[in-house]
mmCIF file of C-alpha atoms in Angstrom:
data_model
loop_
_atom_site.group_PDB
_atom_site.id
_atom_site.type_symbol
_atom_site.label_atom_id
_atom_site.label_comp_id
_atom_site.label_asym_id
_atom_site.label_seq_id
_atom_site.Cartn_x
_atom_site.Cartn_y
_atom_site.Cartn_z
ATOM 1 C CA UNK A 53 -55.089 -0.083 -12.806
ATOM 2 C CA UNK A 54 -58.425 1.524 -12.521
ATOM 3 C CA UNK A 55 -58.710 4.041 -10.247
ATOM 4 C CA UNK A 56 -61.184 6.754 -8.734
ATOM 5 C CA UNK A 57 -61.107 9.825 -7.328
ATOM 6 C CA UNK A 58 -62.916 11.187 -4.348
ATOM 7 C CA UNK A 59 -62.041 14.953 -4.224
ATOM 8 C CA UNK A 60 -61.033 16.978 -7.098
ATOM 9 C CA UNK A 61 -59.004 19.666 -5.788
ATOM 10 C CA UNK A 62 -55.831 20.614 -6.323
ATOM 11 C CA UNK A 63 -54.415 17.164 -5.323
ATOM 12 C CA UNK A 64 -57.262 15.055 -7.197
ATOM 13 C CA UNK A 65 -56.526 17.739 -10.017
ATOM 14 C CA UNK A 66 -52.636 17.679 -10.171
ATOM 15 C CA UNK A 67 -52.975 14.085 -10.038
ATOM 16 C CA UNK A 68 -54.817 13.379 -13.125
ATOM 17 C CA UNK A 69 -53.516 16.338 -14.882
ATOM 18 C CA UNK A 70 -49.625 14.273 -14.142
ATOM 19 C CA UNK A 71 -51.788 11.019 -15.313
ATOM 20 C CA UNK A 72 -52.511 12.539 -18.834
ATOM 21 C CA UNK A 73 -48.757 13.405 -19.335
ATOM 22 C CA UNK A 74 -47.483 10.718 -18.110
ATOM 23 C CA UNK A 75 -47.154 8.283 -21.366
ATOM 24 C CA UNK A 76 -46.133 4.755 -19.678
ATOM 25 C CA UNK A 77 -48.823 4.632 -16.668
ATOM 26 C CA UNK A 78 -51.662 2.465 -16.902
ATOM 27 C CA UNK A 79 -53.929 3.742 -14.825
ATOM 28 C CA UNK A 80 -57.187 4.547 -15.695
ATOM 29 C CA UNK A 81 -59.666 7.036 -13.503
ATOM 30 C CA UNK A 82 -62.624 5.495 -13.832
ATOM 31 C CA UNK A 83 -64.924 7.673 -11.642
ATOM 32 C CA UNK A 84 -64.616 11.577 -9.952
ATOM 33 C CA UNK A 85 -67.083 12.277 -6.972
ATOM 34 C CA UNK A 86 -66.608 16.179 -6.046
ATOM 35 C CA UNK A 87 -68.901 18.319 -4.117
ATOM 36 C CA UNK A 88 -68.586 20.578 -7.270
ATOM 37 C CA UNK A 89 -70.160 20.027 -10.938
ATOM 38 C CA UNK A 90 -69.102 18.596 -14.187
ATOM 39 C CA UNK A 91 -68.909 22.505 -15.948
ATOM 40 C CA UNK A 92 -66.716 23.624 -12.735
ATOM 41 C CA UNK A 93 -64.673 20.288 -12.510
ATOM 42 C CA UNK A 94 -63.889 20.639 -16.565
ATOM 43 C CA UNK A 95 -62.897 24.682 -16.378
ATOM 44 C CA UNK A 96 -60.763 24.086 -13.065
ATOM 45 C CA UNK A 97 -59.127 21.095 -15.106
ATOM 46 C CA UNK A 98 -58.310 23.091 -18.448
ATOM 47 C CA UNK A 99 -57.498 26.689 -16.779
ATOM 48 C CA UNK A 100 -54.692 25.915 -13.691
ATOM 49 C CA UNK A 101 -53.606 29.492 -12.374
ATOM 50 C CA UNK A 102 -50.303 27.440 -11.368
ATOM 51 C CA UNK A 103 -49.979 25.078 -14.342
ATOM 52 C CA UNK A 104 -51.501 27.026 -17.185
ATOM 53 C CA UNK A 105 -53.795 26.238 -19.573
ATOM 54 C CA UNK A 106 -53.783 21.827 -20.246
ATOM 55 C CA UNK A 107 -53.159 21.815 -24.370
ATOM 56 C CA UNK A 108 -56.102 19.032 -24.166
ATOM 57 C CA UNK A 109 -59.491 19.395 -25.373
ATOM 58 C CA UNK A 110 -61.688 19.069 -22.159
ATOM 59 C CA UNK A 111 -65.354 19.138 -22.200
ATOM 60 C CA UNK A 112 -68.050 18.319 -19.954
ATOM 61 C CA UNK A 113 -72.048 17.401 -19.551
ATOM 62 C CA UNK A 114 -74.531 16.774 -16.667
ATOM 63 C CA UNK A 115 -72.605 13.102 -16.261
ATOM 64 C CA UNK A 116 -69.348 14.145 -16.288
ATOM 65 C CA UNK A 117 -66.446 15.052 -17.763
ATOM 66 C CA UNK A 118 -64.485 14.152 -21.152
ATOM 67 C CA UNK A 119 -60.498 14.914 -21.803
ATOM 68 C CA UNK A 120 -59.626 13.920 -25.495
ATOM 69 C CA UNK A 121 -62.766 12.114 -25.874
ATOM 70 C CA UNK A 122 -62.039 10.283 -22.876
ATOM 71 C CA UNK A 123 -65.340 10.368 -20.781
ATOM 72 C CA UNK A 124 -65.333 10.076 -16.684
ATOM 73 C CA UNK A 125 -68.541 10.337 -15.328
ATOM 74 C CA UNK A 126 -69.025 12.591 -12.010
ATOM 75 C CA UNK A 127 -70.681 12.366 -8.797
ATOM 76 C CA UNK A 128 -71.584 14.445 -6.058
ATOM 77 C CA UNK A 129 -72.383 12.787 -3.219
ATOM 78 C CA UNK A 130 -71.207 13.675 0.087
ATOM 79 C CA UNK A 131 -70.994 11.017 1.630
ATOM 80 C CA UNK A 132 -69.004 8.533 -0.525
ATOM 81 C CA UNK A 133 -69.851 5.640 1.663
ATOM 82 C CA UNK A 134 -73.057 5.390 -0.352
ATOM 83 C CA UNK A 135 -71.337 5.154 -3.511
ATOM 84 C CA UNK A 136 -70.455 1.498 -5.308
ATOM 85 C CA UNK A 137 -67.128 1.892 -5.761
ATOM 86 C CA UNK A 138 -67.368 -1.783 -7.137
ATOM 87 C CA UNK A 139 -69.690 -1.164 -9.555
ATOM 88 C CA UNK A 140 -67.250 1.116 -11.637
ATOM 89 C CA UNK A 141 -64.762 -1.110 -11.438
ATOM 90 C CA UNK A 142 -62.215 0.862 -9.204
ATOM 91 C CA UNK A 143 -59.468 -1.265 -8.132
ATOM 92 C CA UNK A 144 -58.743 1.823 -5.979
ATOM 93 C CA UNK A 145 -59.932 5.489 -4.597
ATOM 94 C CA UNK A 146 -57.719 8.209 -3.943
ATOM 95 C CA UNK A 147 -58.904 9.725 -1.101
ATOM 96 C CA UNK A 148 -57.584 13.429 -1.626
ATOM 97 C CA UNK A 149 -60.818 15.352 -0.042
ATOM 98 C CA UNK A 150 -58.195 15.954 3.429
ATOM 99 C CA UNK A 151 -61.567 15.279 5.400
ATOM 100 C CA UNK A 152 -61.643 11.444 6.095
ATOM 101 C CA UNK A 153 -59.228 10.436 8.069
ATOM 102 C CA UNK A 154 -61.018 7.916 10.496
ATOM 103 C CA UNK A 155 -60.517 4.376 9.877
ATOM 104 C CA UNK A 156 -64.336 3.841 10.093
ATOM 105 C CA UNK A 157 -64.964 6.292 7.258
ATOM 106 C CA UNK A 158 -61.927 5.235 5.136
ATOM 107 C CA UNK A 159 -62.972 1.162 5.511
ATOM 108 C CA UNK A 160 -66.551 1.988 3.111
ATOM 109 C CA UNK A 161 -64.085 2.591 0.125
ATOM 110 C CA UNK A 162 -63.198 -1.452 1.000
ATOM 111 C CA UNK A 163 -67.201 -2.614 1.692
ATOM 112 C CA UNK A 164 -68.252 -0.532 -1.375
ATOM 113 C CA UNK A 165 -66.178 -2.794 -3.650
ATOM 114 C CA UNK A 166 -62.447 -0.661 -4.205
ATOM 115 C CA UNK A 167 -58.995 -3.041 -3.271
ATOM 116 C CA UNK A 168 -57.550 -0.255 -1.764
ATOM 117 C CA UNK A 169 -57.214 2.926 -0.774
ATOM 118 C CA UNK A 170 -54.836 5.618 -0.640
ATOM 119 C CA UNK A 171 -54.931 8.657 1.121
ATOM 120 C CA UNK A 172 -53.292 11.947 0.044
ATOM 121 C CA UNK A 173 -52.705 12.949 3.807
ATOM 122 C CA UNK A 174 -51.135 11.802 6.898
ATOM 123 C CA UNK A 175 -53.733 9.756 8.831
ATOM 124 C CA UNK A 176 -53.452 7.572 12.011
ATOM 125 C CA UNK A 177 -55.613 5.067 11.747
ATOM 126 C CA UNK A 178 -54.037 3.901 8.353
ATOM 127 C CA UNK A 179 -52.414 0.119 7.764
ATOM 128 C CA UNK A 180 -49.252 1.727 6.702
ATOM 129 C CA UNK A 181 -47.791 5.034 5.621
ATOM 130 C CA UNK A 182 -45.535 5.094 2.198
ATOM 131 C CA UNK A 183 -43.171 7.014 0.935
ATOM 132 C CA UNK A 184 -41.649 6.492 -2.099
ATOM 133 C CA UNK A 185 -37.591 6.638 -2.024
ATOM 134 C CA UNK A 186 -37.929 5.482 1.581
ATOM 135 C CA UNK A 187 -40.482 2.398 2.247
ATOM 136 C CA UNK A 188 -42.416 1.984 -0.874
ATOM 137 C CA UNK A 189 -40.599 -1.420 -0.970
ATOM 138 C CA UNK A 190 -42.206 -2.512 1.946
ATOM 139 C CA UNK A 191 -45.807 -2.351 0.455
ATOM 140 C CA UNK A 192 -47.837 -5.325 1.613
ATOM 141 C CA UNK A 193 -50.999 -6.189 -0.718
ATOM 142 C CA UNK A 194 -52.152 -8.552 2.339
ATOM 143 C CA UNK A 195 -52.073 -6.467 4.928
ATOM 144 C CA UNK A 196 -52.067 -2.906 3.500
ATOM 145 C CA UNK A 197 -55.660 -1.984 2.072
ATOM 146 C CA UNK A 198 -55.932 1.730 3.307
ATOM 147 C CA UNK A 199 -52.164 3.841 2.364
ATOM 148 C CA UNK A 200 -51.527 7.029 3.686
ATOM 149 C CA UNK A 201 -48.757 9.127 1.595
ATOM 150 C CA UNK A 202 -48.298 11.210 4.258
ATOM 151 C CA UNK A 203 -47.593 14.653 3.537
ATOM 152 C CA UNK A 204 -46.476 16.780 0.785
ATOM 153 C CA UNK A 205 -43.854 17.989 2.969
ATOM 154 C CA UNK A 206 -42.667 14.615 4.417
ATOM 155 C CA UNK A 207 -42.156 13.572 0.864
ATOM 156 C CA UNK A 208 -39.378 16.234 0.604
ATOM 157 C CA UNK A 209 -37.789 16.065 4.656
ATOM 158 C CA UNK A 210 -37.819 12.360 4.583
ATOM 159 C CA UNK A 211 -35.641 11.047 1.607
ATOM 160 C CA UNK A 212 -33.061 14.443 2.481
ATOM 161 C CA UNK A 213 -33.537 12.910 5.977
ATOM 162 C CA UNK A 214 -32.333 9.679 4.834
ATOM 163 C CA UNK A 215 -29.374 10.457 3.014
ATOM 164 C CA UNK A 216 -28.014 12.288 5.605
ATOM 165 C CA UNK A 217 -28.777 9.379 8.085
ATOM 166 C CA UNK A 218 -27.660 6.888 5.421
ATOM 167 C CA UNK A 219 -24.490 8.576 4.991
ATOM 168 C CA UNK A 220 -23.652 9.990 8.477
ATOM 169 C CA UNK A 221 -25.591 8.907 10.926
ATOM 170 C CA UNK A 222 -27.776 11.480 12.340
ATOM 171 C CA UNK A 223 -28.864 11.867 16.269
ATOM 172 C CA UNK A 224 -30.953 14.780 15.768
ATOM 173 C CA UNK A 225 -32.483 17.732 14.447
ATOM 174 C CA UNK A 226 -34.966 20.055 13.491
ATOM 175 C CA UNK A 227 -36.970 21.190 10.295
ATOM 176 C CA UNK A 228 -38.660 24.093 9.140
ATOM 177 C CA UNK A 229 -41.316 24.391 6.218
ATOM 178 C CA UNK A 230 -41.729 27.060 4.532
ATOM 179 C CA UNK A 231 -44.536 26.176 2.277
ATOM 180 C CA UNK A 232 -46.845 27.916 0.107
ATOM 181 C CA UNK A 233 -50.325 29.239 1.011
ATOM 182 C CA UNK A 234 -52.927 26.325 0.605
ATOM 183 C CA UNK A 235 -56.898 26.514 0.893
ATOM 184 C CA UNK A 236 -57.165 25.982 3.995
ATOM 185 C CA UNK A 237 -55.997 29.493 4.708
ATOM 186 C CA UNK A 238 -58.265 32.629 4.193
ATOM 187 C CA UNK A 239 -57.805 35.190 1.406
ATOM 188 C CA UNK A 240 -58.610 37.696 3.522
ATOM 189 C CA UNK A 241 -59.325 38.220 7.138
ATOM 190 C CA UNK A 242 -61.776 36.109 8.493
ATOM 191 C CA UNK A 243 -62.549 33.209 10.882
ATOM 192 C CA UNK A 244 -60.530 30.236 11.487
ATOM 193 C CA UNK A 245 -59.824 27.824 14.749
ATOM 194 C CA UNK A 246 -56.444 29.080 13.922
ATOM 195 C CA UNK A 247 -56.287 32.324 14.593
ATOM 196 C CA UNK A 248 -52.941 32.726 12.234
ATOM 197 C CA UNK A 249 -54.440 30.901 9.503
ATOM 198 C CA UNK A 250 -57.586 33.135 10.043
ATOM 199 C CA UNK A 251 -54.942 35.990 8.239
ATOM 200 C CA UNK A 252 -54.746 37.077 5.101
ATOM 201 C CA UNK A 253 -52.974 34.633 3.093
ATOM 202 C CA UNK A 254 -51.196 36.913 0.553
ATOM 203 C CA UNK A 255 -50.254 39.099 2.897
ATOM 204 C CA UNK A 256 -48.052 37.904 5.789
ATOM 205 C CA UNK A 257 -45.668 34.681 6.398
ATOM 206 C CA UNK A 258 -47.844 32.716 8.969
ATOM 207 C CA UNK A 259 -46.503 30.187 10.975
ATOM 208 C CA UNK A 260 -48.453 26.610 11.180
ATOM 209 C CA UNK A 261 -48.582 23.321 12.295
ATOM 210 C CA UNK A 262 -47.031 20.739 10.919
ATOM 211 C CA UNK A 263 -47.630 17.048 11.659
ATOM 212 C CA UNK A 264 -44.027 15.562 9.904
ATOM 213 C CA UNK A 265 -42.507 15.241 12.801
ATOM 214 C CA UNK A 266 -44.696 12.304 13.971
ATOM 215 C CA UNK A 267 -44.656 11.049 10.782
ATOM 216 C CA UNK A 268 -40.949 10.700 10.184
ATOM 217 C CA UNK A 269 -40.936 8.470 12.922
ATOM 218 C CA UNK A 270 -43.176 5.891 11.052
ATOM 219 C CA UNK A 271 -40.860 6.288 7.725
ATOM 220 C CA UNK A 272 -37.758 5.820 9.752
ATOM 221 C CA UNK A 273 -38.415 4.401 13.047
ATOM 222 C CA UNK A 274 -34.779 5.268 14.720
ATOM 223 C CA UNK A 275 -35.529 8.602 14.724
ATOM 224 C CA UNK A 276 -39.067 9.131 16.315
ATOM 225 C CA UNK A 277 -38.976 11.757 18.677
ATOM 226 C CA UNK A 278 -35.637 12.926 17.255
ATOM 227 C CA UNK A 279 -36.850 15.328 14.592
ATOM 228 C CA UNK A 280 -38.229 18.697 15.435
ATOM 229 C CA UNK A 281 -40.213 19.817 12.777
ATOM 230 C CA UNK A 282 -42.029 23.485 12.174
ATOM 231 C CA UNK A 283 -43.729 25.308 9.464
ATOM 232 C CA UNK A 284 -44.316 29.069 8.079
ATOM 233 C CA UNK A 285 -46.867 29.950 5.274
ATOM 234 C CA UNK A 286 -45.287 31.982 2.311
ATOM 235 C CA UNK A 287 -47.734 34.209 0.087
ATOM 236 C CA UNK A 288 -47.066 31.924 -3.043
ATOM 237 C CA UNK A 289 -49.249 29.249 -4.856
ATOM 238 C CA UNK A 290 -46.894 26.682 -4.906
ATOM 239 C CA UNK A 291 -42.961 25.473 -4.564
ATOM 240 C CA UNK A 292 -42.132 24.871 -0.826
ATOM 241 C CA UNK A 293 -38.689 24.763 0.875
ATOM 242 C CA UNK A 294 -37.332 22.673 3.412
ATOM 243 C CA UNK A 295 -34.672 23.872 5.457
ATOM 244 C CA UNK A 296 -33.152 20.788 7.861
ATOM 245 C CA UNK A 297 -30.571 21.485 10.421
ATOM 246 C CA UNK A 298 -29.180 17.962 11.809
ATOM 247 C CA UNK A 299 -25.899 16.651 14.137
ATOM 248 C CA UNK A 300 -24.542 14.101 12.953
ATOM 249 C CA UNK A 301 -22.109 11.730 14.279
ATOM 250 C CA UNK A 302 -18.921 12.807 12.614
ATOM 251 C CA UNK A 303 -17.169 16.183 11.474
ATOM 252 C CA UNK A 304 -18.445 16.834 7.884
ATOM 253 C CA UNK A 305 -17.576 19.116 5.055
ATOM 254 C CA UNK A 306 -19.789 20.858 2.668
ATOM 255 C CA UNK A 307 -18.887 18.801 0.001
ATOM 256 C CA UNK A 308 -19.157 15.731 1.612
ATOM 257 C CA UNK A 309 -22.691 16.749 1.928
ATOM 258 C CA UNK A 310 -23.067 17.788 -1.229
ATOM 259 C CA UNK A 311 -21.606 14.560 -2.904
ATOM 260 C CA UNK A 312 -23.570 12.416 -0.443
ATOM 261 C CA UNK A 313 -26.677 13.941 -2.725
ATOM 262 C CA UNK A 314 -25.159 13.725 -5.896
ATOM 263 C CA UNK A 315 -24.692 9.955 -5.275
ATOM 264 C CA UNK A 316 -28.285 9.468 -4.409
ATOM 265 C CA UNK A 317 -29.424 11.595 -6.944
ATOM 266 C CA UNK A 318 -27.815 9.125 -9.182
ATOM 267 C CA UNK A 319 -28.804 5.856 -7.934
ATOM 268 C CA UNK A 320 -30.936 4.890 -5.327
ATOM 269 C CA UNK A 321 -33.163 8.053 -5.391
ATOM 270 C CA UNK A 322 -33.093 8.940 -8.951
ATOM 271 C CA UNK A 323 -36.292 10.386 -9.955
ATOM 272 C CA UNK A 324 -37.009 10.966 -6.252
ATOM 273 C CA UNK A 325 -34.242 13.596 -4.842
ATOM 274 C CA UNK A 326 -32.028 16.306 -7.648
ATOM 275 C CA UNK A 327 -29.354 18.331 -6.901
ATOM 276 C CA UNK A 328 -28.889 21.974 -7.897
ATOM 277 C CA UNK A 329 -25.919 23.946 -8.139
ATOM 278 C CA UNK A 330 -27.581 27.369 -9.837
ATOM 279 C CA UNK A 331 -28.731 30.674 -8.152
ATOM 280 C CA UNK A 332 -31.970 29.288 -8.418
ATOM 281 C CA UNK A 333 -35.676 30.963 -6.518
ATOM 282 C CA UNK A 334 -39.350 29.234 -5.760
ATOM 283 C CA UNK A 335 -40.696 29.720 -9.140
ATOM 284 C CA UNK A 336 -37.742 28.031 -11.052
ATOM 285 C CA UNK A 337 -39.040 24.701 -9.376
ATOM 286 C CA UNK A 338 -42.424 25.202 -10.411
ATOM 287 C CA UNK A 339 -44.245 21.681 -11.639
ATOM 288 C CA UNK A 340 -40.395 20.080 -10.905
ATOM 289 C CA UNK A 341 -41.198 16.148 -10.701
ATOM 290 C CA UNK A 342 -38.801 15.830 -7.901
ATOM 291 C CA UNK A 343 -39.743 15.410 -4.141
ATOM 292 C CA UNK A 344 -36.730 17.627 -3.606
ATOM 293 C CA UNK A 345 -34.036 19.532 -5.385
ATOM 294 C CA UNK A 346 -31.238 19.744 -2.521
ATOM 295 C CA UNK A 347 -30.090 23.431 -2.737
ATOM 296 C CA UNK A 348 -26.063 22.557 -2.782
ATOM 297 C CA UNK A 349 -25.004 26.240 -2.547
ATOM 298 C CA UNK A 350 -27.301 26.455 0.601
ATOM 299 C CA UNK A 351 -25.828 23.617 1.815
ATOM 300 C CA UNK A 352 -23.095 24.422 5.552
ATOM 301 C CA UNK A 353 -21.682 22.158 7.881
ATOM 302 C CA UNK A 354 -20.312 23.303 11.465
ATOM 303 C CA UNK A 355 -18.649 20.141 13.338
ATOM 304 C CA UNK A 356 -20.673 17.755 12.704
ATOM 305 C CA UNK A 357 -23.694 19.315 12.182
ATOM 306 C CA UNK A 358 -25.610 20.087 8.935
ATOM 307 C CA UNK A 359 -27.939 22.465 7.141
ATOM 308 C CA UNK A 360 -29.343 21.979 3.814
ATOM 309 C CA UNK A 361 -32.281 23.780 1.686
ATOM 310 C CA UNK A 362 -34.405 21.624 -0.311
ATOM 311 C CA UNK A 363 -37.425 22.623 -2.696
ATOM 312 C CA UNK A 364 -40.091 20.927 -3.974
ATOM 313 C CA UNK A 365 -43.330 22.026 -5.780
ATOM 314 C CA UNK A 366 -46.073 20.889 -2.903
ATOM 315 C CA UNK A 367 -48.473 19.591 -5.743
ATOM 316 C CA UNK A 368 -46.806 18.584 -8.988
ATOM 317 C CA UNK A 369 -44.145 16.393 -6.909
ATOM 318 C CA UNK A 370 -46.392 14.621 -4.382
ATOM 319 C CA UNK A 371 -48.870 14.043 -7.341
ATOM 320 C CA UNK A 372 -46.546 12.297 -9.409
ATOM 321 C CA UNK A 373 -45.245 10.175 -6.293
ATOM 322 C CA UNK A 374 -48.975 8.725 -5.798
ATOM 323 C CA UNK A 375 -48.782 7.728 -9.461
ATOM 324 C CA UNK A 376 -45.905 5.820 -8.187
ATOM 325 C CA UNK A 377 -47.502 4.516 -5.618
ATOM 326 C CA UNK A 378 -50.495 3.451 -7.023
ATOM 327 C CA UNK A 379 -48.136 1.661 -9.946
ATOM 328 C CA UNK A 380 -46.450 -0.481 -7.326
ATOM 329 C CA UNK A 381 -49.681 -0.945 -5.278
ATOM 330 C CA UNK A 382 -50.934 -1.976 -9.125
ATOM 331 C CA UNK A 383 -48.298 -4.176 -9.746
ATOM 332 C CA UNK A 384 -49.267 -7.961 -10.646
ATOM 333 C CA UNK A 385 -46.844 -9.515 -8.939
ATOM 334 C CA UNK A 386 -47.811 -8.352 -5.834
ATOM 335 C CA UNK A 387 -51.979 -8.404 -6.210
ATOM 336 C CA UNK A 388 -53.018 -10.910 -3.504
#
């Protein structure tokens, strides 16, 4: 599948940094438009802060950029509605620049020539919102050109969410975030339409917004309006944690819980959801593949309802769940 990229920050980044590792995907990125240059784009790519230094030679020139002799040419054009998508051959675009969310904007990816598009961020005005381990299977090629993945933290509440659900049927509930600091936030003091996020970023635990809980409701439907959901910046780069108090319909035990996970974890989320039973802190989960490691000596039960702790690294997980998606979206048997 041959795919381009329109942003190349840390989710455009993470994303094709998880493409080069990953041996079995066939997906190709064909094209990068950033507002930044090739000699920035190429640096940013080899030296990660949070990842380390890629072992892969990376190099660059005015037209683009080059990993392992593997040329992708570079735009910078701001507004990618004047680009031909088609004439690079892009079956699809991630969109991962978190600035168009409008339908209107988001349909030029189709009229410029890409089959799809997917978005790496909740959006309204999308056909359909995926996640994979909950609705992936649902994916419609005829009716679902422009994806939303929804969040980074959805893709950790809603398959812990599920289980639960799954398992025990839950009524209701709330969910807090605490998430690392993300570029959106200032490094120092400074101005911001939110004056929290106008803070220091390193310096204080911030409390945000946090759109999941409208977005559960589209993953599963029974429990729109039922999920409460909240979120506090940490002063780390990365590795978030979910923490997910529910009542459920019946008196559980801790290891119910616990082996409810384990089950999961085994079968119909493997790859998606872990479990962890060690003393384990943020930076142990660092570049983790998972879209959460359920915490199971965090886990507590109190009648019937339930508390459980569940990490995930906020880029290195969600990236590798839009390779996923764009490998089913990819998938021959379903192109229209």
């Amino acid at each position: 599948m041959r795919v381009a990229i329109n942003g190349f920050g840390r989710i455009g980044r993470s994303f094709y940094r998880a493409l080069l590792e990953d041996q079995d995907s066939d997906i190709e990125v064909v094209v990068i438009n950033s507002t930044s240059p090739p000699r920035t784009l190429a640096h940013l790519l080899k030296y990660d802060s949070t990842y380390g230094t890629l072992p892969l030679d990376v190099s660059w020139d005015s037209e683009g950029i080059a990993c392992e002799g593997k040329k992708i040419p570079c735009l910078s054009e701001m507004n990618p509605a004047k680009i031909d998508w088609g004439g690079f051959k892009a079956d699809a675009v991630l969109e991962s620049t978190g600035q168009l969310l409008q339908r209107e904007k988001l349909e030029t990816f189709i009229s410029k020539g890409a089959r799809t598009v997917l978005i790496s961020s909740p959006s309204e005005e999308a056909d359909v919102t995926l996640i994979p381990g909950c609705n992936l299977e649902t994916y419609d090629p005829n009716h679902h050109k422009i994806i939303s993945m929804a969040s980074c933290t959805t893709n950790c509440l809603a398959p812990s969410l599920k289980v639960l659900d799954d398992n025990f049927r839950v009524t209701h509930g709330f969910a807090t975030t605490v998430h690392s600091y993300t570029s959106d936030q200032r490094l120092l003091d400074g101005s911001h339409e939110d004056l929290r996020r106008a803070r220091a970023a390193g310096q204080s635990l911030i409390p945000a917004r946090t759109g999941a809980s409208q977005t559960i409701g589209k993953i599963l439907p029974h429990l729109k309006g039922k999920i409460t959901c909240s979120a506090i910046r940490a002063p780390t780069a990365a590795v978030s944690l979910v923490d997910l108090v529910v009542q459920c319909e019946k008196v559980l035990s801790t290891n119910e819980v616990n082996s409810a996970y384990e089950d999961a974890a085994a079968e119909s989320l493997k790859g998606i959801l872990a479990v962890s039973h060690e003393p384990l802190v943020s930076v142990d989960y660092k570049k983790n593949s998972h879209s959460a490691v359920i915490d199971a000596l965090s886990t507590g039960t109190n009648g019937g309802m339930v508390r459980i702790l569940a990490w995930y690294d906020n880029e290195w997980a969600y990236s590798k769940r839009l390779i996923d998606t764009f490998q089913r979206i990819g998938r021959s048997d379903l192109t229209p």
